[in-house]
Coordinates of N, CA and C in Angstrom, one line a residue:
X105 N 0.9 -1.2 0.0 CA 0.0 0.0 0.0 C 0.9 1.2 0.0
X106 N 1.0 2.4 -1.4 CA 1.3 3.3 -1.0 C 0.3 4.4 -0.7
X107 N 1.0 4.9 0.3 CA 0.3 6.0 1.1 C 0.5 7.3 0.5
X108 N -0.1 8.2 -0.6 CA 0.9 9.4 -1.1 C -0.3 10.7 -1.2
X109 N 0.7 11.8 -0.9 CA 0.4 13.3 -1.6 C -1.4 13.3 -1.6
X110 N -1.6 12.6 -2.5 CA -2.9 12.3 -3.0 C -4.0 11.1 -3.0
X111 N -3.9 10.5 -2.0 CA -4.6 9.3 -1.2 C -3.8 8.0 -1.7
X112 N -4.4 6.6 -1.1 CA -3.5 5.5 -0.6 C -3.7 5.2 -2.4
X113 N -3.4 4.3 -2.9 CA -2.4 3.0 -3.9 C -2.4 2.1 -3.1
X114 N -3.3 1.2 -4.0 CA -3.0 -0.4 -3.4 C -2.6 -1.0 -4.4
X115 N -1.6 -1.8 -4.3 CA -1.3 -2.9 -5.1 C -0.8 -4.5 -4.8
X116 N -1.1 -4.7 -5.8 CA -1.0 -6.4 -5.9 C 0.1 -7.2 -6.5
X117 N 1.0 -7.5 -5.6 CA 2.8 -7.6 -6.4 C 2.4 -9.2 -6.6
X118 N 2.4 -9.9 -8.0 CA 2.6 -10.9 -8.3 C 3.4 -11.5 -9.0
X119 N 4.3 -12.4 -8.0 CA 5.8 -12.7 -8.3 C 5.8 -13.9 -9.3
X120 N 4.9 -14.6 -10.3 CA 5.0 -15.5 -10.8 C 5.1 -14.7 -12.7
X121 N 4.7 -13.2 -12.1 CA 5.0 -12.7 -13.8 C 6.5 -12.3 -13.9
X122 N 6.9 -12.0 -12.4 CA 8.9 -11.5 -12.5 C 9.1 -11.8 -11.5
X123 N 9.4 -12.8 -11.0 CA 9.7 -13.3 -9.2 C 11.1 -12.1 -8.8
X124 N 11.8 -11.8 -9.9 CA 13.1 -10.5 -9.5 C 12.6 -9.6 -9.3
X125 N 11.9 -9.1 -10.0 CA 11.7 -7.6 -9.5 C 10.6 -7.7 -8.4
X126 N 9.6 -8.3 -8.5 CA 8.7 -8.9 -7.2 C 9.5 -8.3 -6.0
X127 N 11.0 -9.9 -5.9 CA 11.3 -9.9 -4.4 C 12.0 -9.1 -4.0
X128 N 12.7 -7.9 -5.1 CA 13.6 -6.2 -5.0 C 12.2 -5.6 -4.5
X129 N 10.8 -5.8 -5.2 CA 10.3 -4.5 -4.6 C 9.9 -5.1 -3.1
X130 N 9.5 -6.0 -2.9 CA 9.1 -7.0 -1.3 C 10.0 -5.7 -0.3
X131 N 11.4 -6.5 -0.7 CA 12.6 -6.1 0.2 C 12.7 -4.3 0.2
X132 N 12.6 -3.6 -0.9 CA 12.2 -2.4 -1.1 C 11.8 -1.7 -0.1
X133 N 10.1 -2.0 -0.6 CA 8.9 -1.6 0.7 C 9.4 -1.9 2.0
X134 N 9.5 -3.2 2.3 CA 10.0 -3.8 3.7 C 11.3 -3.2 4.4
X135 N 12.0 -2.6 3.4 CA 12.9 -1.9 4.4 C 13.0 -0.4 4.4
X136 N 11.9 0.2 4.1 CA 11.5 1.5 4.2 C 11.9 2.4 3.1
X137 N 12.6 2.2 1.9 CA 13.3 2.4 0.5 C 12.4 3.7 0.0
X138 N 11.2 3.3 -0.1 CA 10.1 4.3 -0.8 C 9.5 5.0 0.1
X139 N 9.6 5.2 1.3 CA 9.0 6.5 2.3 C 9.9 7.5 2.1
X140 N 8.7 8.7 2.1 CA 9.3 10.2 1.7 C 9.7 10.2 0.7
X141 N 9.6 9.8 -0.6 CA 10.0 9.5 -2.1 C 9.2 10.2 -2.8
X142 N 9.7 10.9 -3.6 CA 9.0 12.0 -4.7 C 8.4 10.6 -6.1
X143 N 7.4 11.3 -6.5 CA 7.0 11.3 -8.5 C 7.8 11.8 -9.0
X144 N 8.9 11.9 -9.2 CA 10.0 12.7 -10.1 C 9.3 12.6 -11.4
X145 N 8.6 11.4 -11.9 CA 8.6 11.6 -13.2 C 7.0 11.6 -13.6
X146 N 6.2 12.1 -14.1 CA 4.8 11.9 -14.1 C 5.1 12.6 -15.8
X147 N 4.2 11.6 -16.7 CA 4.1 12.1 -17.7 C 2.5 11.8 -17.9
X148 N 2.0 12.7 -18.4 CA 0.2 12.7 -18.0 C 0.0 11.0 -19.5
X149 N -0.8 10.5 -18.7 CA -1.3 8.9 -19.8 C 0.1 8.9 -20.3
X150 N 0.9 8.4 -19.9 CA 2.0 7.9 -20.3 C 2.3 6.8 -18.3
X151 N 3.2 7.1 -17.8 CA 3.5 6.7 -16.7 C 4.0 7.9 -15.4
X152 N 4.2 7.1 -14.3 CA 4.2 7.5 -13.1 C 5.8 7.1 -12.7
X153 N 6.5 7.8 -12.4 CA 7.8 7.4 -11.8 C 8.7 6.6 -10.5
X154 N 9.2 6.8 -9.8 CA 9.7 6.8 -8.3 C 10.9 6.3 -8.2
X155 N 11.6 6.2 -7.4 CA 12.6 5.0 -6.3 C 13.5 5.8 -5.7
X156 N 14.4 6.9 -6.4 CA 15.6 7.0 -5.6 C 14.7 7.9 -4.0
X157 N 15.3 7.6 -3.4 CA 15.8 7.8 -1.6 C 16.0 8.8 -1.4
X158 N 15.5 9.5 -0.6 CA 15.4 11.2 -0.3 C 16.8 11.2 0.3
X159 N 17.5 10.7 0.8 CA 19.1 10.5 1.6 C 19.8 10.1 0.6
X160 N 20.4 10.8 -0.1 CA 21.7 10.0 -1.4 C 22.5 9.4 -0.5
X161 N 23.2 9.1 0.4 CA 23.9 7.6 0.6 C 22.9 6.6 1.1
X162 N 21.6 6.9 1.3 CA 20.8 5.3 1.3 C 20.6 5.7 -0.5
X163 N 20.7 6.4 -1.3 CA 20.3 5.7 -2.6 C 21.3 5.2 -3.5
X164 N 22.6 5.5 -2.8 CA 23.6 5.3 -3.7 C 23.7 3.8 -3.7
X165 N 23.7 3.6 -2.4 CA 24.0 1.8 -1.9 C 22.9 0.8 -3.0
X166 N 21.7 1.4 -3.0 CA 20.9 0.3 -3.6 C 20.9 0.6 -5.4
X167 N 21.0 1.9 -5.8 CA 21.7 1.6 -6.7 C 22.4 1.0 -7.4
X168 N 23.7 0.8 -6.5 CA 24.8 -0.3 -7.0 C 24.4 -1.9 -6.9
X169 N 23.2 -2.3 -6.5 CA 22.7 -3.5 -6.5 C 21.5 -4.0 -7.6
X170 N 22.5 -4.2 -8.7 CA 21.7 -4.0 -9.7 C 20.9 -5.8 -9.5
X171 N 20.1 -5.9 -10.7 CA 19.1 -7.2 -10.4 C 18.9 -7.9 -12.0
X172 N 19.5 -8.7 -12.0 CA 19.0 -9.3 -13.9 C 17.7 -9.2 -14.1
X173 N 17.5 -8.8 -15.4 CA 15.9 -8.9 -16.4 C 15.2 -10.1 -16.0
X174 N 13.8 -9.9 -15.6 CA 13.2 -11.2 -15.8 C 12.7 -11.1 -17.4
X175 N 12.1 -12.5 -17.8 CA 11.4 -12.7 -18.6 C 9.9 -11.8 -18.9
X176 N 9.6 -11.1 -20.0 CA 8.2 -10.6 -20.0 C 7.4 -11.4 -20.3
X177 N 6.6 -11.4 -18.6 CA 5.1 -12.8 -18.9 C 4.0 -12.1 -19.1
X178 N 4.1 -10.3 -18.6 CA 2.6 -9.9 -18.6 C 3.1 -8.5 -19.5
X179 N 1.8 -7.9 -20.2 CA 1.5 -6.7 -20.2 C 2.1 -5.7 -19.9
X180 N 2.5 -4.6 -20.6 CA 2.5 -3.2 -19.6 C 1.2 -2.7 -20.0
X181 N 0.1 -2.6 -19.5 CA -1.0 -2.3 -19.7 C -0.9 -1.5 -18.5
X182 N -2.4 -0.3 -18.6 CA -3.0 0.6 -17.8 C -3.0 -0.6 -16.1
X183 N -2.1 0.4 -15.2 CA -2.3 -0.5 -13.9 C -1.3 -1.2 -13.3
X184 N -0.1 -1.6 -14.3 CA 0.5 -2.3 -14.2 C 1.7 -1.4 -13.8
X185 N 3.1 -2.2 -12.9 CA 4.0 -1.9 -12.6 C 5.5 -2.4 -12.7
X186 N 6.0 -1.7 -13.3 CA 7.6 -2.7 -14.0 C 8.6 -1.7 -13.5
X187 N 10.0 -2.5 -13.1 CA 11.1 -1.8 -12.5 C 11.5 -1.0 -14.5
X188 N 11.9 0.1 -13.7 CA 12.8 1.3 -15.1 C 14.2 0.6 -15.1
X189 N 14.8 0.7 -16.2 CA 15.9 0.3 -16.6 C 16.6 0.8 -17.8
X190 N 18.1 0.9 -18.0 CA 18.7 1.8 -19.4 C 19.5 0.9 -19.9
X191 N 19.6 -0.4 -19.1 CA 20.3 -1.6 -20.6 C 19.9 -2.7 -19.8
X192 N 20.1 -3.6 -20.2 CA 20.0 -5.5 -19.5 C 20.8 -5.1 -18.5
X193 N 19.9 -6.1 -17.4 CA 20.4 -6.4 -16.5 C 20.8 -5.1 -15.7
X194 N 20.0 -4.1 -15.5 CA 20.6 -2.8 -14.8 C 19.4 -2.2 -13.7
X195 N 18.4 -3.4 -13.5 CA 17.6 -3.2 -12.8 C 17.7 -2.4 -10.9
X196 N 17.4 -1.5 -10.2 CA 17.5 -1.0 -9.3 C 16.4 -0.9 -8.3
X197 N 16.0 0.5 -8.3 CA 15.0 0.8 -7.3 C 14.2 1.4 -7.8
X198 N 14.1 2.2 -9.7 CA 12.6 2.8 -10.0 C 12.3 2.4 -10.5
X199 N 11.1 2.1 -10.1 CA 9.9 1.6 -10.9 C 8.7 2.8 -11.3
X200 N 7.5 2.2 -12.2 CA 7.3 3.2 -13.2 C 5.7 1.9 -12.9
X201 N 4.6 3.2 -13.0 CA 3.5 2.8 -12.7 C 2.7 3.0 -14.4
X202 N 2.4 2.1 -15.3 CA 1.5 2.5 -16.5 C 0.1 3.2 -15.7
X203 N 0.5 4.3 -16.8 CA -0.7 5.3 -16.7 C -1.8 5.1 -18.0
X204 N -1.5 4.2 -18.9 CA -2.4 3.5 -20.1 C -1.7 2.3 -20.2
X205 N -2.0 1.7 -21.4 CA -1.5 0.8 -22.3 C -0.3 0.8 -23.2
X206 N 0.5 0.5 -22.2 CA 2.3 0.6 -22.6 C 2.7 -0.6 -23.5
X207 N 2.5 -1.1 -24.7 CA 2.6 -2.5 -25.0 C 3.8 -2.6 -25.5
X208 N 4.6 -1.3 -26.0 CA 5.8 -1.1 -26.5 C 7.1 -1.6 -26.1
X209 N 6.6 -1.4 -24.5 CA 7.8 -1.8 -23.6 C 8.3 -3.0 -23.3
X210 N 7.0 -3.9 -23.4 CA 7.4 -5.2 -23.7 C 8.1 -5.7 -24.7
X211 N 8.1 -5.3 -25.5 CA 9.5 -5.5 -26.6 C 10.8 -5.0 -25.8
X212 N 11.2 -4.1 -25.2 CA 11.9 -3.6 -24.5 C 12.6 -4.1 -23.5
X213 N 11.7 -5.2 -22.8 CA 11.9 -5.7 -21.7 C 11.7 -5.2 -20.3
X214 N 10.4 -4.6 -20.6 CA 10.0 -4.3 -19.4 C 9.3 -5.0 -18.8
X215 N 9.7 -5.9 -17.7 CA 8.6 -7.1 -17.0 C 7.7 -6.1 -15.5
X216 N 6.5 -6.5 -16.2 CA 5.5 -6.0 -15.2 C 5.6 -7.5 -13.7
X217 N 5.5 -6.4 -12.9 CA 5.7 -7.7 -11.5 C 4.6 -7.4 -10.5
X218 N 3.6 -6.4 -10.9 CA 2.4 -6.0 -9.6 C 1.5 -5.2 -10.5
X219 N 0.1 -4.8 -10.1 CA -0.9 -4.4 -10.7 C -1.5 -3.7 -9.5
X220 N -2.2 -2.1 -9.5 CA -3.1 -1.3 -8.9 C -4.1 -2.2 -8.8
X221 N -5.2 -2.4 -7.5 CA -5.9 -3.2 -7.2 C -7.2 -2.1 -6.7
X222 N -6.6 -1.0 -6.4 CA -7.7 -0.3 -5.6 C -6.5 1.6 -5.8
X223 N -6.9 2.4 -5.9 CA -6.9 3.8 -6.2 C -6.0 4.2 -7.6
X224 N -6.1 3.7 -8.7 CA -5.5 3.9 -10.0 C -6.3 5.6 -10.2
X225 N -7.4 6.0 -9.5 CA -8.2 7.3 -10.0 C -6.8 8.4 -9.0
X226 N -6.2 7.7 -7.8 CA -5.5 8.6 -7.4 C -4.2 8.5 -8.4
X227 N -3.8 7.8 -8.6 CA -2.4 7.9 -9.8 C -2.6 8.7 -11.1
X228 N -3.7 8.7 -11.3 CA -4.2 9.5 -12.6 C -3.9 10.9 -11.6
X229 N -4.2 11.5 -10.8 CA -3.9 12.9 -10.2 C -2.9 13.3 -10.1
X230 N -2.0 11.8 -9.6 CA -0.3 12.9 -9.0 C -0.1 14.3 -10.4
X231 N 0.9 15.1 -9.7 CA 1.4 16.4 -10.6 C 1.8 15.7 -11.4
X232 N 1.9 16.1 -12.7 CA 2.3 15.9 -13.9 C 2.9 17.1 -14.2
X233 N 2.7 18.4 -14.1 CA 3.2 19.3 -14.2 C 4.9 19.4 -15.2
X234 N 5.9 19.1 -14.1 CA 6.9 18.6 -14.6 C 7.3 17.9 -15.3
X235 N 6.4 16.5 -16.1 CA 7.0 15.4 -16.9 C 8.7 14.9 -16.7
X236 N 9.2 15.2 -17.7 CA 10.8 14.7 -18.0 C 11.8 15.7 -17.4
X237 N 11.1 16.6 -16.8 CA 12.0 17.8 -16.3 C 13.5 17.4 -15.2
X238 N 12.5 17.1 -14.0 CA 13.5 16.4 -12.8 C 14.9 15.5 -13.2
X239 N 16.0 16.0 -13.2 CA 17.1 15.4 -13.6 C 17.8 14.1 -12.3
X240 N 17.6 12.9 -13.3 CA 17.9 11.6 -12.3 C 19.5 11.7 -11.7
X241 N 20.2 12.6 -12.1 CA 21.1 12.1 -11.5 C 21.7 13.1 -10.6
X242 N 20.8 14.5 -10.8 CA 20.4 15.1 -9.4 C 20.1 14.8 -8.6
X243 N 18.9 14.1 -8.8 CA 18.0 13.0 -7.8 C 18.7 12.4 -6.8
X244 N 19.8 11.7 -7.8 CA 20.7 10.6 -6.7 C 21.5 11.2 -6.0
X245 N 22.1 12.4 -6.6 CA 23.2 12.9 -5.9 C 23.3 13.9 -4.7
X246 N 21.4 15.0 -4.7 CA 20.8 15.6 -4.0 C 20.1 15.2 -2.8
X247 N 19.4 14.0 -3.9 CA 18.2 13.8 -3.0 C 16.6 14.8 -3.0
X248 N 16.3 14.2 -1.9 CA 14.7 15.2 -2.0 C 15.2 16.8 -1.8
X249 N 15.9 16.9 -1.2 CA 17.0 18.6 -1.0 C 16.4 19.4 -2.3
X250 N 17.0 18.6 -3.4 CA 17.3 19.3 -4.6 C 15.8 19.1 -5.2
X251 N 14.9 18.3 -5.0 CA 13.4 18.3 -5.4 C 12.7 18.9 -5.2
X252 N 12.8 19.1 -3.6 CA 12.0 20.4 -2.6 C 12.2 21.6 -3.3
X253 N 13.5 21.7 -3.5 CA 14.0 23.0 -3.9 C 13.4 23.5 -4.7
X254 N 13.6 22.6 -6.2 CA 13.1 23.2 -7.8 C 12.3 22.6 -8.2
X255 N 11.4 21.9 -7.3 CA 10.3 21.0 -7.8 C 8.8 21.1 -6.8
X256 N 8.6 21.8 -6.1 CA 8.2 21.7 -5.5 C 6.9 21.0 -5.0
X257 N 5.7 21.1 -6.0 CA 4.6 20.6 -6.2 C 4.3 19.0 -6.4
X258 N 5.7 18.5 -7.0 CA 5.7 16.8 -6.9 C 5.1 15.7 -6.0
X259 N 4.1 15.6 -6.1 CA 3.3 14.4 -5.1 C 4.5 13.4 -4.8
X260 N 4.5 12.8 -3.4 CA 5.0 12.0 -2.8 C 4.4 10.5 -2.3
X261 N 5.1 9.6 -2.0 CA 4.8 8.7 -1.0 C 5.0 8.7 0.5
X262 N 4.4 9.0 1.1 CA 4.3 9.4 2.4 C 4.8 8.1 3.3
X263 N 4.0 6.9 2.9 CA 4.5 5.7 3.3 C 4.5 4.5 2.5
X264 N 5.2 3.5 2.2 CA 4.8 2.3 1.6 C 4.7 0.9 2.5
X265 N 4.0 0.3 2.4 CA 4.1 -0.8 3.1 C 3.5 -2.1 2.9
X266 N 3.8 -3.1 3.1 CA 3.5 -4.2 3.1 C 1.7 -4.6 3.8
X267 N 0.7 -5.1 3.4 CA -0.6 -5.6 4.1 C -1.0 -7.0 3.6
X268 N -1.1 -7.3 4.5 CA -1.6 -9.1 4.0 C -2.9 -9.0 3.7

């Protein structure tokens, strides 16, 4: 369940479409990775962003823990959620929420590993404002510092967490 800016996100992480990125996001959530975490990237019906760590040395460390590709068993359809990546095998901490019907990425290798179950009408709201603006490697190297700063209006995750 995330908790953000703009009411809760529920989702439904199902590890038999990417058991990798599944058990990165499990351990993610479970060790507090996504609290206080900006939308850096909201591109309106396109996707929703997140991961790096408001503290750059907790985001540096997970960073460097990259995670091999799984296989694409499902969809990037409206709802669906797949870790972001810039080559094989370079998988980390953002993941990227479809805001439509992403079918493209699947050629790409984007494996979807969880699905919105309950508030997709709140992910349609986060700010979009900014799109591609927010620079990732500010991100990492700032932190939320440098988001607060020049970004201000960016919806957040307030908390994430695990619910049986």
């Amino acid at each position: 369940k995330l908790e953000t800016t703009k009411g809760d996100i529920v989702l439904k992480v199902v590890r038999e479409w990417a058991p990798k990125g599944a058990d990165r996001f499990h351990a993610l959530v479970k060790g507090g990775l996504y609290d206080d975490v900006r939308f850096y990237r909201v591109v309106h019906k396109y996707i929703a962003q997140w991961g790096y760590h408001g503290d750059p040395k907790v985001a540096q460390k997970w960073v460097e823990a990259k995670i091999d590709d799984d296989p694409v068993k499902k969809r990037n359809v409206r709802g669906t959620l797949s870790f972001a990546k810039g080559a094989p095998n370079s998988r980390t901490v953002n993941v990227f929420l479809n805001l439509k019907d992403n079918e493209s990425l699947d050629k790409q290798g984007f494996a979807p590993f969880a699905e919105v179950v309950e508030g997709m009408e709140i992910a349609d709201k986060l700010h979009s404002g900014w799109g591609n603006t927010p620079q990732q490697k500010k991100i990492l190297e700032l932190g939320n510092a440098y988001l607060d700063r020049e970004y201000k209006e960016l919806d957040r995750i307030k908390t994430a967490r695990i619910v049986e």
